Amino acid sequence: NLYNRRWRIRTAQRDYPPARIVENLNKGPARIRDSLICEGSIISSVRLENSLVGYDCFIHARAELVDSILLAGCDIGAGALVNRVMLDKNVRIAADARVGLDPELDRQRFPWITPNGWITLPKGTFVPAEGPIELARDMHDVLRNDETAAAELAAVAAGYTVSDRGRHSYESAGPRYRRLADHGEG
């Protein structure tokens, strides 16, 4: 319970504008139910249900997030369907990707799935619409040096790729939104 004053969450305040909820023309209104959205995030004509969206996230038009937790700087592509995921900082999910909807397919693509079906992804991971996930270079270095994580990575049938960027490489929500709005995609 994030409102429990006896168990405070200690964190730094960010200097971001308030969260922005955008109704994208021709893509319908944003439908938000029982969710928390942190400062600096932009939600554009999406369905958001029972979820926590960290600061500086961008959820593009027609995306749907249910029962999910996104930490700072995450980017969910247009039309992506996401269910029961925990995303660390700066995770990107491609447009039209499906994550957490097909347990059989998810077990082939994702190395970290909890016993009750939650998919967890480390900092800087990129999830394409199809095919193997892409780990940030520096996170891959950390994970392959951990015996358990390395074994879980090796067990993924679809395999994975490693990016040349680090886990902290991202563009904040404001510039991402402006760039897409200029092209009618936001």
Coordinates of N, CA, C and O in Angstrom, one line a residue:
N1 N 0.8 -1.2 0.0 CA 0.0 0.0 0.0 C 0.9 1.2 0.0 O 1.5 1.5 1.0
L2 N 0.9 2.0 -1.1 CA 1.7 3.1 -1.2 C 1.3 4.3 -0.3 O 2.0 5.3 -0.2
Y3 N 0.1 4.2 0.3 CA -0.5 5.3 1.1 C -0.3 5.0 2.6 O -0.8 5.7 3.4
N4 N 0.4 3.9 3.0 CA 0.6 3.6 4.3 C 1.7 4.5 4.9 O 2.8 4.4 4.7
R5 N 1.3 5.4 5.8 CA 2.2 6.4 6.3 C 3.1 5.8 7.4 O 4.1 6.4 7.8
R6 N 2.8 4.6 7.9 CA 3.7 4.0 8.8 C 4.9 3.2 8.2 O 5.8 2.8 8.8
W7 N 4.7 3.0 6.9 CA 5.8 2.4 6.1 C 6.1 3.2 4.9 O 5.7 2.9 3.8
R8 N 6.8 4.3 5.1 CA 7.0 5.3 4.1 C 8.0 4.8 3.0 O 8.9 4.0 3.3
I9 N 7.8 5.2 1.8 CA 8.7 4.9 0.7 C 9.6 6.1 0.6 O 9.2 7.2 0.4
R10 N 10.9 5.8 0.8 CA 11.9 6.9 0.8 C 12.5 7.0 -0.6 O 13.0 6.0 -1.1
T11 N 12.3 8.1 -1.2 CA 12.8 8.3 -2.6 C 13.1 9.8 -2.8 O 12.7 10.7 -2.0
A12 N 13.8 10.1 -3.8 CA 14.1 11.5 -4.2 C 13.0 12.1 -5.0 O 12.4 11.4 -5.8
Q13 N 12.7 13.3 -4.8 CA 11.7 14.0 -5.6 C 12.3 14.3 -7.0 O 13.4 14.8 -7.0
R14 N 11.6 14.2 -8.0 CA 12.1 14.5 -9.4 C 11.5 15.8 -9.8 O 10.4 16.2 -9.4
D15 N 12.2 16.5 -10.6 CA 11.8 17.8 -11.1 C 11.2 17.6 -12.5 O 11.7 18.1 -13.5
Y16 N 10.0 17.0 -12.5 CA 9.3 16.7 -13.8 C 8.0 17.4 -13.7 O 7.4 17.6 -12.6
P17 N 7.3 17.7 -14.9 CA 6.0 18.2 -14.8 C 5.0 17.1 -14.4 O 5.4 15.9 -14.3
P18 N 3.8 17.4 -14.1 CA 2.8 16.4 -13.7 C 2.6 15.4 -14.9 O 2.9 15.7 -16.0
A19 N 2.0 14.3 -14.6 CA 1.7 13.3 -15.6 C 0.7 13.9 -16.6 O -0.1 14.8 -16.2
R20 N 0.8 13.5 -17.8 CA 0.0 14.0 -18.9 C -0.9 12.9 -19.5 O -0.3 11.9 -19.9
I21 N -2.2 13.0 -19.5 CA -3.1 12.1 -20.2 C -3.6 12.7 -21.4 O -4.2 13.7 -21.4
V22 N -3.3 12.1 -22.6 CA -3.6 12.6 -23.9 C -4.6 11.8 -24.6 O -4.5 10.6 -24.6
E23 N -5.7 12.4 -25.1 CA -6.6 11.7 -25.9 C -6.2 12.0 -27.4 O -6.3 13.1 -27.9
N24 N -5.7 11.0 -28.0 CA -5.1 11.1 -29.3 C -6.3 11.0 -30.3 O -7.1 10.0 -30.3
L25 N -6.5 12.0 -31.1 CA -7.6 12.0 -32.1 C -7.6 10.7 -32.9 O -6.6 10.2 -33.3
N26 N -8.8 10.2 -33.2 CA -9.0 9.0 -34.0 C -8.5 7.7 -33.3 O -8.5 6.7 -33.9
K27 N -8.0 7.8 -32.1 CA -7.5 6.6 -31.4 C -8.2 6.4 -30.1 O -7.9 5.5 -29.4
G28 N -9.2 7.2 -29.8 CA -10.0 7.1 -28.6 C -9.4 7.6 -27.4 O -8.3 8.0 -27.3
P29 N -10.3 7.7 -26.3 CA -9.9 8.2 -25.1 C -9.0 7.3 -24.3 O -8.9 6.1 -24.5
A30 N -8.2 7.8 -23.3 CA -7.5 7.0 -22.4 C -8.5 6.4 -21.4 O -9.3 7.1 -20.9
R31 N -8.4 5.1 -21.1 CA -9.2 4.5 -20.1 C -8.3 4.0 -18.9 O -7.5 3.1 -19.1
I32 N -8.4 4.7 -17.8 CA -7.5 4.4 -16.7 C -8.3 4.0 -15.5 O -9.3 4.7 -15.1
R33 N -8.0 2.8 -14.9 CA -8.7 2.3 -13.8 C -7.8 1.9 -12.7 O -6.9 1.1 -13.0
D34 N -7.9 2.3 -11.5 CA -7.2 1.9 -10.3 C -5.7 1.8 -10.6 O -5.1 0.7 -10.4
S35 N -5.1 2.9 -11.0 CA -3.7 2.9 -11.4 C -3.0 4.2 -10.8 O -3.7 5.2 -10.6
L36 N -1.7 4.1 -10.6 CA -0.9 5.3 -10.2 C 0.0 5.6 -11.3 O 0.7 4.8 -11.9
I37 N 0.1 7.0 -11.6 CA 0.9 7.5 -12.7 C 1.8 8.5 -12.1 O 1.3 9.5 -11.6
C38 N 3.1 8.4 -12.2 CA 4.1 9.3 -11.6 C 4.4 10.5 -12.5 O 4.0 10.4 -13.7
E39 N 5.0 11.5 -12.0 CA 5.3 12.7 -12.7 C 6.1 12.5 -13.9 O 6.9 11.6 -14.0
G40 N 5.9 13.4 -14.9 CA 6.7 13.3 -16.1 C 6.3 12.3 -17.1 O 6.8 12.2 -18.3
S41 N 5.3 11.4 -16.8 CA 4.8 10.4 -17.7 C 3.8 10.9 -18.6 O 3.0 11.8 -18.3
I42 N 3.7 10.3 -19.8 CA 2.7 10.6 -20.8 C 1.9 9.4 -21.2 O 2.5 8.4 -21.6
I43 N 0.6 9.5 -21.1 CA -0.3 8.4 -21.4 C -1.1 8.8 -22.5 O -1.9 9.8 -22.4
S44 N -1.1 8.1 -23.7 CA -1.7 8.6 -24.9 C -2.7 7.6 -25.4 O -2.4 6.6 -26.0
S45 N -4.0 7.8 -25.1 CA -5.1 7.0 -25.6 C -4.9 5.5 -25.4 O -4.8 4.7 -26.3
V46 N -4.7 5.1 -24.1 CA -4.4 3.8 -23.8 C -5.5 3.2 -22.8 O -6.3 3.9 -22.3
R47 N -5.3 1.9 -22.6 CA -6.1 1.3 -21.5 C -5.0 0.9 -20.4 O -4.1 0.2 -20.7
L48 N -5.3 1.5 -19.2 CA -4.3 1.3 -18.1 C -5.2 0.8 -16.9 O -6.1 1.5 -16.5
E49 N -4.9 -0.4 -16.4 CA -5.7 -1.0 -15.4 C -4.8 -1.7 -14.3 O -3.9 -2.5 -14.7
N50 N -5.1 -1.4 -13.0 CA -4.4 -2.0 -11.9 C -2.9 -1.9 -12.1 O -2.2 -2.9 -11.9
S51 N -2.3 -0.8 -12.5 CA -0.9 -0.7 -12.8 C -0.3 0.5 -12.1 O -0.9 1.5 -11.7
L52 N 1.1 0.5 -12.0 CA 1.9 1.6 -11.5 C 2.8 2.0 -12.6 O 3.6 1.1 -13.1
V53 N 2.8 3.2 -13.0 CA 3.7 3.8 -14.0 C 4.6 4.7 -13.4 O 4.2 5.8 -12.8
G54 N 5.9 4.4 -13.4 CA 6.9 5.3 -12.8 C 7.1 6.6 -13.5 O 6.5 6.9 -14.5
Y55 N 8.0 7.4 -13.0 CA 8.2 8.7 -13.6 C 8.9 8.6 -15.0 O 9.6 7.7 -15.3
D56 N 8.6 9.6 -15.8 CA 9.2 9.8 -17.1 C 8.9 8.6 -18.1 O 9.8 8.2 -18.9
C57 N 7.8 8.0 -18.0 CA 7.4 6.9 -18.9 C 6.6 7.4 -20.0 O 5.9 8.5 -19.9
F58 N 6.5 6.7 -21.2 CA 5.7 7.1 -22.3 C 5.0 5.9 -22.7 O 5.6 4.9 -23.1
I59 N 3.6 5.9 -22.7 CA 2.8 4.8 -23.1 C 2.0 5.3 -24.4 O 1.2 6.2 -24.3
H60 N 2.4 4.8 -25.5 CA 1.9 5.2 -26.8 C 0.4 4.8 -27.0 O -0.1 3.9 -26.4
A61 N -0.2 5.4 -28.0 CA -1.6 5.2 -28.4 C -1.9 3.7 -28.6 O -1.1 3.0 -29.1
R62 N -3.1 3.4 -28.1 CA -3.7 2.0 -28.3 C -3.0 0.9 -27.5 O -3.3 -0.2 -27.6
A63 N -2.0 1.3 -26.7 CA -1.3 0.3 -25.8 C -2.3 -0.1 -24.7 O -3.1 0.7 -24.3
E64 N -2.1 -1.3 -24.2 CA -2.9 -1.7 -23.0 C -2.0 -2.3 -22.0 O -1.2 -3.2 -22.3
L65 N -2.1 -1.8 -20.8 CA -1.3 -2.4 -19.6 C -2.3 -2.8 -18.5 O -3.1 -2.0 -18.1
V66 N -2.2 -4.0 -18.1 CA -3.0 -4.5 -17.1 C -2.1 -5.2 -16.0 O -1.2 -5.9 -16.4
D67 N -2.4 -4.9 -14.7 CA -1.7 -5.6 -13.6 C -0.2 -5.5 -13.8 O 0.5 -6.5 -13.7
S68 N 0.4 -4.3 -14.1 CA 1.8 -4.2 -14.4 C 2.5 -3.1 -13.6 O 1.8 -2.2 -13.1
I69 N 3.8 -3.2 -13.5 CA 4.6 -2.2 -12.8 C 5.7 -1.8 -13.7 O 6.5 -2.6 -14.2
L70 N 5.8 -0.5 -14.0 CA 6.8 0.1 -14.8 C 7.7 1.1 -14.0 O 7.1 2.0 -13.4
L71 N 9.0 0.9 -13.9 CA 9.8 1.9 -13.2 C 10.2 3.0 -14.2 O 9.7 3.0 -15.3
A72 N 11.0 3.9 -13.8 CA 11.3 5.1 -14.6 C 11.8 4.9 -16.0 O 12.5 4.0 -16.3
G73 N 11.4 5.8 -16.9 CA 11.9 5.8 -18.2 C 11.4 4.7 -19.2 O 12.0 4.6 -20.3
C74 N 10.4 4.0 -18.8 CA 9.9 2.9 -19.7 C 9.2 3.5 -20.9 O 8.6 4.6 -20.8
D75 N 9.2 2.8 -22.0 CA 8.5 3.2 -23.2 C 7.7 2.0 -23.8 O 8.3 1.0 -24.1
I76 N 6.4 2.2 -23.8 CA 5.5 1.1 -24.3 C 5.0 1.5 -25.7 O 4.3 2.6 -25.8
G77 N 5.3 0.8 -26.7 CA 5.0 1.2 -28.1 C 3.5 1.1 -28.4 O 2.7 0.5 -27.7
A78 N 3.1 1.8 -29.4 CA 1.7 1.9 -29.9 C 1.1 0.5 -30.1 O 1.8 -0.3 -30.8
G79 N 0.0 0.2 -29.6 CA -0.7 -1.0 -29.8 C -0.2 -2.2 -29.0 O -0.6 -3.3 -29.2
A80 N 0.8 -2.0 -28.2 CA 1.4 -3.1 -27.4 C 0.4 -3.6 -26.4 O -0.3 -2.7 -25.8
L81 N 0.3 -4.9 -26.1 CA -0.5 -5.4 -25.1 C 0.4 -6.0 -24.0 O 1.2 -6.9 -24.3
V82 N 0.3 -5.5 -22.8 CA 1.2 -5.9 -21.7 C 0.4 -6.3 -20.5 O -0.5 -5.6 -20.0
N83 N 0.6 -7.5 -19.9 CA -0.1 -8.0 -18.8 C 0.8 -8.7 -17.8 O 1.6 -9.6 -18.2
R84 N 0.7 -8.3 -16.6 CA 1.5 -8.9 -15.5 C 3.0 -8.9 -15.7 O 3.6 -9.9 -15.8
V85 N 3.5 -7.7 -15.9 CA 4.9 -7.5 -16.1 C 5.5 -6.5 -15.1 O 4.8 -5.6 -14.6
M86 N 6.7 -6.7 -14.7 CA 7.5 -5.8 -13.9 C 8.7 -5.4 -14.7 O 9.6 -6.2 -15.0
L87 N 8.7 -4.1 -15.1 CA 9.8 -3.6 -15.9 C 10.7 -2.7 -15.1 O 10.2 -1.7 -14.4
D88 N 12.0 -3.0 -15.1 CA 12.9 -2.1 -14.4 C 13.1 -0.8 -15.3 O 12.5 -0.7 -16.3
K89 N 14.0 0.0 -14.9 CA 14.2 1.3 -15.6 C 14.5 1.1 -17.0 O 15.3 0.2 -17.4
N90 N 14.0 2.1 -17.8 CA 14.4 2.2 -19.3 C 14.1 1.0 -20.1 O 14.8 0.8 -21.1
V91 N 13.2 0.2 -19.8 CA 12.8 -0.9 -20.6 C 11.9 -0.4 -21.7 O 11.0 0.5 -21.5
R92 N 12.1 -0.8 -23.0 CA 11.3 -0.5 -24.1 C 10.6 -1.7 -24.7 O 11.2 -2.7 -24.9
I93 N 9.3 -1.5 -24.9 CA 8.5 -2.6 -25.6 C 8.0 -2.0 -26.9 O 7.4 -1.0 -27.0
A94 N 8.3 -2.8 -28.0 CA 8.0 -2.3 -29.3 C 6.5 -2.2 -29.6 O 5.7 -2.8 -28.9
A95 N 6.2 -1.4 -30.6 CA 4.8 -1.3 -31.0 C 4.3 -2.7 -31.4 O 5.0 -3.5 -32.0
D96 N 3.0 -2.9 -31.0 CA 2.3 -4.2 -31.3 C 2.8 -5.4 -30.7 O 2.4 -6.5 -31.0
A97 N 3.8 -5.3 -29.7 CA 4.3 -6.5 -29.0 C 3.2 -7.0 -28.1 O 2.3 -6.3 -27.6
R98 N 3.3 -8.3 -27.8 CA 2.4 -9.0 -26.9 C 3.3 -9.6 -25.8 O 4.1 -10.5 -26.0
V99 N 3.1 -9.2 -24.5 CA 3.9 -9.6 -23.4 C 2.9 -10.0 -22.3 O 2.1 -9.2 -21.8
G100 N 3.0 -11.3 -21.8 CA 2.2 -11.7 -20.7 C 0.9 -12.2 -21.1 O 0.0 -12.4 -20.2
L101 N 0.6 -12.5 -22.3 CA -0.7 -13.0 -22.8 C -0.7 -14.4 -23.1 O -1.8 -15.1 -23.0
D102 N 0.4 -15.0 -23.5 CA 0.5 -16.4 -23.9 C 1.6 -17.1 -23.1 O 2.8 -17.0 -23.5
P103 N 1.2 -17.8 -22.0 CA 2.3 -18.4 -21.1 C 3.3 -19.3 -21.9 O 4.5 -19.2 -21.6
E104 N 2.8 -20.0 -22.8 CA 3.7 -20.9 -23.6 C 4.7 -20.1 -24.4 O 5.9 -20.4 -24.3
L105 N 4.3 -19.1 -25.1 CA 5.2 -18.3 -25.9 C 6.1 -17.4 -25.0 O 7.3 -17.3 -25.3
D106 N 5.5 -16.9 -23.9 CA 6.3 -16.1 -23.0 C 7.5 -17.0 -22.4 O 8.6 -16.4 -22.3
R107 N 7.3 -18.2 -22.1 CA 8.3 -19.1 -21.5 C 9.5 -19.3 -22.6 O 10.6 -19.5 -22.2
Q108 N 9.1 -19.2 -23.8 CA 10.2 -19.4 -24.9 C 11.0 -18.1 -25.1 O 12.1 -18.1 -25.5
R109 N 10.4 -16.9 -24.8 CA 11.0 -15.6 -25.0 C 11.7 -15.0 -23.8 O 12.6 -14.3 -23.9
F110 N 11.1 -15.2 -22.6 CA 11.5 -14.4 -21.4 C 12.2 -15.3 -20.4 O 11.6 -16.3 -20.0
P111 N 13.4 -14.9 -19.9 CA 14.1 -15.8 -19.0 C 13.6 -15.7 -17.5 O 13.7 -16.6 -16.8
W112 N 12.9 -14.6 -17.2 CA 12.5 -14.4 -15.8 C 11.0 -14.3 -15.6 O 10.4 -13.2 -15.9
I113 N 10.4 -15.4 -15.3 CA 8.9 -15.5 -15.1 C 8.7 -16.1 -13.7 O 9.2 -17.2 -13.4
T114 N 8.0 -15.4 -12.8 CA 7.7 -15.9 -11.5 C 6.8 -17.1 -11.5 O 6.1 -17.3 -12.5
P115 N 6.8 -17.9 -10.5 CA 5.9 -19.1 -10.5 C 4.4 -18.7 -10.7 O 3.7 -19.5 -11.3
N116 N 4.0 -17.5 -10.4 CA 2.6 -17.1 -10.6 C 2.4 -16.4 -11.9 O 1.4 -15.7 -12.1
G117 N 3.4 -16.4 -12.8 CA 3.3 -15.9 -14.2 C 3.7 -14.4 -14.4 O 3.5 -14.0 -15.5
W118 N 4.3 -13.7 -13.5 CA 4.8 -12.4 -13.7 C 6.1 -12.4 -14.5 O 7.0 -13.1 -14.1
I119 N 6.2 -11.6 -15.5 CA 7.4 -11.5 -16.3 C 8.2 -10.3 -15.7 O 7.6 -9.2 -15.5
T120 N 9.5 -10.5 -15.5 CA 10.3 -9.4 -15.0 C 11.4 -9.2 -16.0 O 12.0 -10.1 -16.5
L121 N 11.7 -7.9 -16.3 CA 12.7 -7.6 -17.2 C 13.7 -6.6 -16.6 O 13.3 -5.6 -16.0
P122 N 15.0 -6.8 -16.8 CA 16.0 -5.9 -16.2 C 16.2 -4.6 -17.0 O 15.7 -4.4 -18.1
K123 N 16.9 -3.7 -16.3 CA 17.1 -2.4 -16.9 C 17.6 -2.4 -18.3 O 18.4 -3.2 -18.7
G124 N 17.0 -1.5 -19.1 CA 17.5 -1.2 -20.5 C 17.1 -2.3 -21.5 O 17.6 -2.3 -22.6
T125 N 16.3 -3.3 -21.1 CA 15.9 -4.3 -22.0 C 15.0 -3.8 -23.1 O 14.2 -2.9 -22.9
F126 N 15.1 -4.3 -24.3 CA 14.2 -4.0 -25.4 C 13.5 -5.2 -25.8 O 14.1 -6.3 -26.0
V127 N 12.2 -5.1 -25.9 CA 11.3 -6.3 -26.3 C 10.7 -6.0 -27.7 O 9.8 -5.1 -27.8
P128 N 11.2 -6.6 -28.7 CA 10.6 -6.4 -30.1 C 9.3 -7.1 -30.2 O 8.9 -7.9 -29.3
A129 N 8.5 -6.8 -31.2 CA 7.2 -7.4 -31.4 C 7.3 -8.9 -31.5 O 6.4 -9.6 -31.0
E130 N 8.4 -9.4 -32.1 CA 8.6 -10.8 -32.3 C 10.1 -11.1 -32.1 O 10.9 -10.2 -32.3
G131 N 10.4 -12.3 -31.8 CA 11.8 -12.7 -31.7 C 12.4 -12.5 -30.3 O 11.7 -12.1 -29.4
P132 N 13.7 -12.6 -30.3 CA 14.4 -12.6 -29.0 C 14.5 -11.2 -28.4 O 14.5 -10.2 -29.1
I133 N 14.5 -11.1 -27.1 CA 14.7 -9.8 -26.4 C 16.1 -9.3 -26.6 O 17.0 -10.1 -26.9
E134 N 16.3 -8.1 -26.3 CA 17.7 -7.5 -26.5 C 18.0 -6.9 -25.1 O 17.4 -6.0 -24.6
L135 N 19.1 -7.4 -24.5 CA 19.6 -6.9 -23.2 C 20.6 -5.8 -23.4 O 21.3 -5.8 -24.4
A136 N 20.6 -4.8 -22.5 CA 21.5 -3.7 -22.5 C 22.9 -4.4 -22.3 O 23.0 -5.3 -21.5
R137 N 23.9 -3.8 -22.9 CA 25.3 -4.4 -22.9 C 25.8 -4.6 -21.4 O 26.2 -5.6 -21.0
D138 N 25.7 -3.5 -20.6 CA 26.2 -3.6 -19.2 C 25.3 -4.5 -18.4 O 25.9 -5.1 -17.5
M139 N 24.0 -4.6 -18.6 CA 23.2 -5.6 -17.8 C 23.6 -7.0 -18.2 O 23.6 -7.9 -17.3
H140 N 23.9 -7.2 -19.5 CA 24.3 -8.5 -19.9 C 25.6 -9.0 -19.2 O 25.7 -10.1 -18.7
D141 N 26.5 -8.0 -19.0 CA 27.7 -8.3 -18.3 C 27.5 -8.7 -16.9 O 28.0 -9.7 -16.4
V142 N 26.5 -8.0 -16.2 CA 26.2 -8.4 -14.8 C 25.5 -9.7 -14.8 O 25.8 -10.6 -14.0
L143 N 24.5 -10.0 -15.7 CA 23.7 -11.2 -15.6 C 24.5 -12.4 -16.0 O 24.3 -13.5 -15.4
R144 N 25.4 -12.3 -16.9 CA 26.2 -13.5 -17.3 C 27.2 -13.9 -16.3 O 27.7 -15.1 -16.3
N145 N 27.5 -13.0 -15.4 CA 28.5 -13.3 -14.3 C 27.8 -13.8 -13.0 O 28.4 -14.2 -12.1
D146 N 26.5 -13.9 -13.1 CA 25.7 -14.5 -12.0 C 25.3 -15.9 -12.4 O 24.6 -16.0 -13.5
E147 N 25.6 -16.9 -11.7 CA 25.4 -18.3 -12.1 C 24.0 -18.6 -12.3 O 23.6 -19.2 -13.4
T148 N 23.1 -18.2 -11.5 CA 21.6 -18.5 -11.7 C 21.1 -17.7 -12.9 O 20.4 -18.3 -13.7
A149 N 21.4 -16.4 -13.0 CA 20.9 -15.6 -14.1 C 21.4 -16.1 -15.4 O 20.7 -16.2 -16.4
A150 N 22.7 -16.5 -15.5 CA 23.3 -17.0 -16.7 C 22.6 -18.3 -17.1 O 22.3 -18.5 -18.3
A151 N 22.2 -19.2 -16.2 CA 21.5 -20.4 -16.5 C 20.1 -20.1 -17.0 O 19.7 -20.8 -18.0
E152 N 19.5 -19.2 -16.4 CA 18.1 -18.8 -16.9 C 18.2 -18.2 -18.3 O 17.3 -18.5 -19.1
L153 N 19.2 -17.4 -18.6 CA 19.3 -16.8 -19.9 C 19.6 -18.0 -21.0 O 19.0 -18.0 -22.0
A154 N 20.4 -18.9 -20.6 CA 20.8 -20.0 -21.5 C 19.6 -20.9 -21.8 O 19.5 -21.5 -22.8
A155 N 18.6 -20.9 -20.9 CA 17.5 -21.8 -21.0 C 16.4 -21.3 -21.9 O 15.4 -22.0 -22.3
V156 N 16.5 -20.0 -22.3 CA 15.4 -19.4 -23.1 C 15.5 -19.9 -24.6 O 16.6 -19.7 -25.2
A157 N 14.5 -20.5 -25.0 CA 14.5 -21.2 -26.4 C 14.7 -20.1 -27.5 O 15.5 -20.4 -28.4
A158 N 14.1 -19.0 -27.4 CA 14.3 -18.0 -28.4 C 15.7 -17.3 -28.4 O 16.0 -16.5 -29.3
G159 N 16.4 -17.5 -27.3 CA 17.7 -16.8 -27.2 C 17.5 -15.4 -26.8 O 16.4 -14.9 -26.5
Y160 N 18.5 -14.6 -27.0 CA 18.5 -13.2 -26.7 C 19.7 -12.5 -27.5 O 20.6 -13.2 -27.9
T161 N 19.6 -11.2 -27.6 CA 20.7 -10.5 -28.3 C 21.2 -9.5 -27.2 O 20.5 -9.2 -26.2
V162 N 22.3 -8.9 -27.5 CA 22.9 -7.9 -26.7 C 23.1 -6.6 -27.4 O 23.7 -6.6 -28.5
S163 N 22.6 -5.5 -26.9 CA 22.7 -4.2 -27.5 C 24.1 -3.6 -27.3 O 24.8 -3.9 -26.4
D164 N 24.4 -2.6 -28.1 CA 25.7 -1.8 -27.9 C 25.4 -0.6 -26.9 O 26.4 0.0 -26.5
R165 N 24.2 -0.4 -26.5 CA 23.9 0.7 -25.6 C 23.8 0.2 -24.2 O 23.6 -1.0 -24.0
G166 N 24.0 1.1 -23.2 CA 23.9 0.7 -21.8 C 22.5 0.8 -21.3 O 21.6 1.3 -21.9
R167 N 22.4 0.4 -20.0 CA 21.0 0.4 -19.4 C 20.5 1.8 -19.1 O 19.3 1.9 -18.8
H168 N 21.4 2.8 -19.1 CA 20.9 4.1 -18.8 C 20.6 4.9 -20.0 O 20.3 6.1 -19.9
S169 N 20.8 4.4 -21.2 CA 20.6 5.1 -22.4 C 19.1 5.2 -22.7 O 18.5 4.2 -23.0
Y170 N 18.6 6.4 -22.7 CA 17.2 6.5 -23.1 C 16.9 8.0 -23.3 O 17.7 8.9 -23.0
E171 N 15.8 8.3 -24.0 CA 15.4 9.6 -24.2 C 14.1 9.9 -23.4 O 13.2 9.0 -23.3
S172 N 14.1 11.0 -22.6 CA 13.0 11.2 -21.7 C 11.7 11.4 -22.5 O 11.6 11.6 -23.7
A173 N 10.6 11.2 -21.7 CA 9.2 11.2 -22.3 C 8.9 12.5 -23.1 O 8.3 12.4 -24.2
G174 N 9.3 13.6 -22.6 CA 8.9 14.9 -23.3 C 9.5 14.9 -24.7 O 8.7 15.1 -25.6
P175 N 10.8 14.8 -24.9 CA 11.3 14.8 -26.3 C 10.7 13.7 -27.2 O 10.5 13.8 -28.3
R176 N 10.5 12.5 -26.6 CA 9.9 11.4 -27.4 C 8.5 11.8 -27.8 O 8.1 11.6 -29.0
Y177 N 7.7 12.4 -26.9 CA 6.4 12.8 -27.3 C 6.4 13.9 -28.4 O 5.6 13.8 -29.3
R178 N 7.2 14.9 -28.2 CA 7.3 16.0 -29.2 C 7.7 15.4 -30.6 O 7.1 15.8 -31.6
R179 N 8.7 14.5 -30.6 CA 9.1 14.0 -31.9 C 8.0 13.2 -32.6 O 7.7 13.3 -33.7
L180 N 7.2 12.4 -31.8 CA 6.1 11.6 -32.4 C 4.9 12.5 -32.7 O 4.3 12.3 -33.7
A181 N 4.6 13.5 -31.9 CA 3.5 14.4 -32.1 C 3.7 15.2 -33.4 O 2.8 15.4 -34.2
D182 N 5.0 15.5 -33.7 CA 5.3 16.3 -34.9 C 5.0 15.4 -36.2 O 4.8 16.0 -37.2
H183 N 5.0 14.1 -36.0 CA 4.7 13.2 -37.1 C 3.3 12.6 -37.1 O 3.0 11.6 -37.8
G184 N 2.5 13.1 -36.1 CA 1.1 12.6 -36.0 C 1.0 11.2 -35.4 O 0.0 10.5 -35.5
E185 N 2.1 10.7 -34.7 CA 2.1 9.4 -34.1 C 1.8 9.3 -32.6 O 1.6 8.3 -32.1
G186 N 1.9 10.4 -31.9 CA 1.8 10.5 -30.5 C 0.4 10.1 -30.0 O 0.1 9.5 -29.1

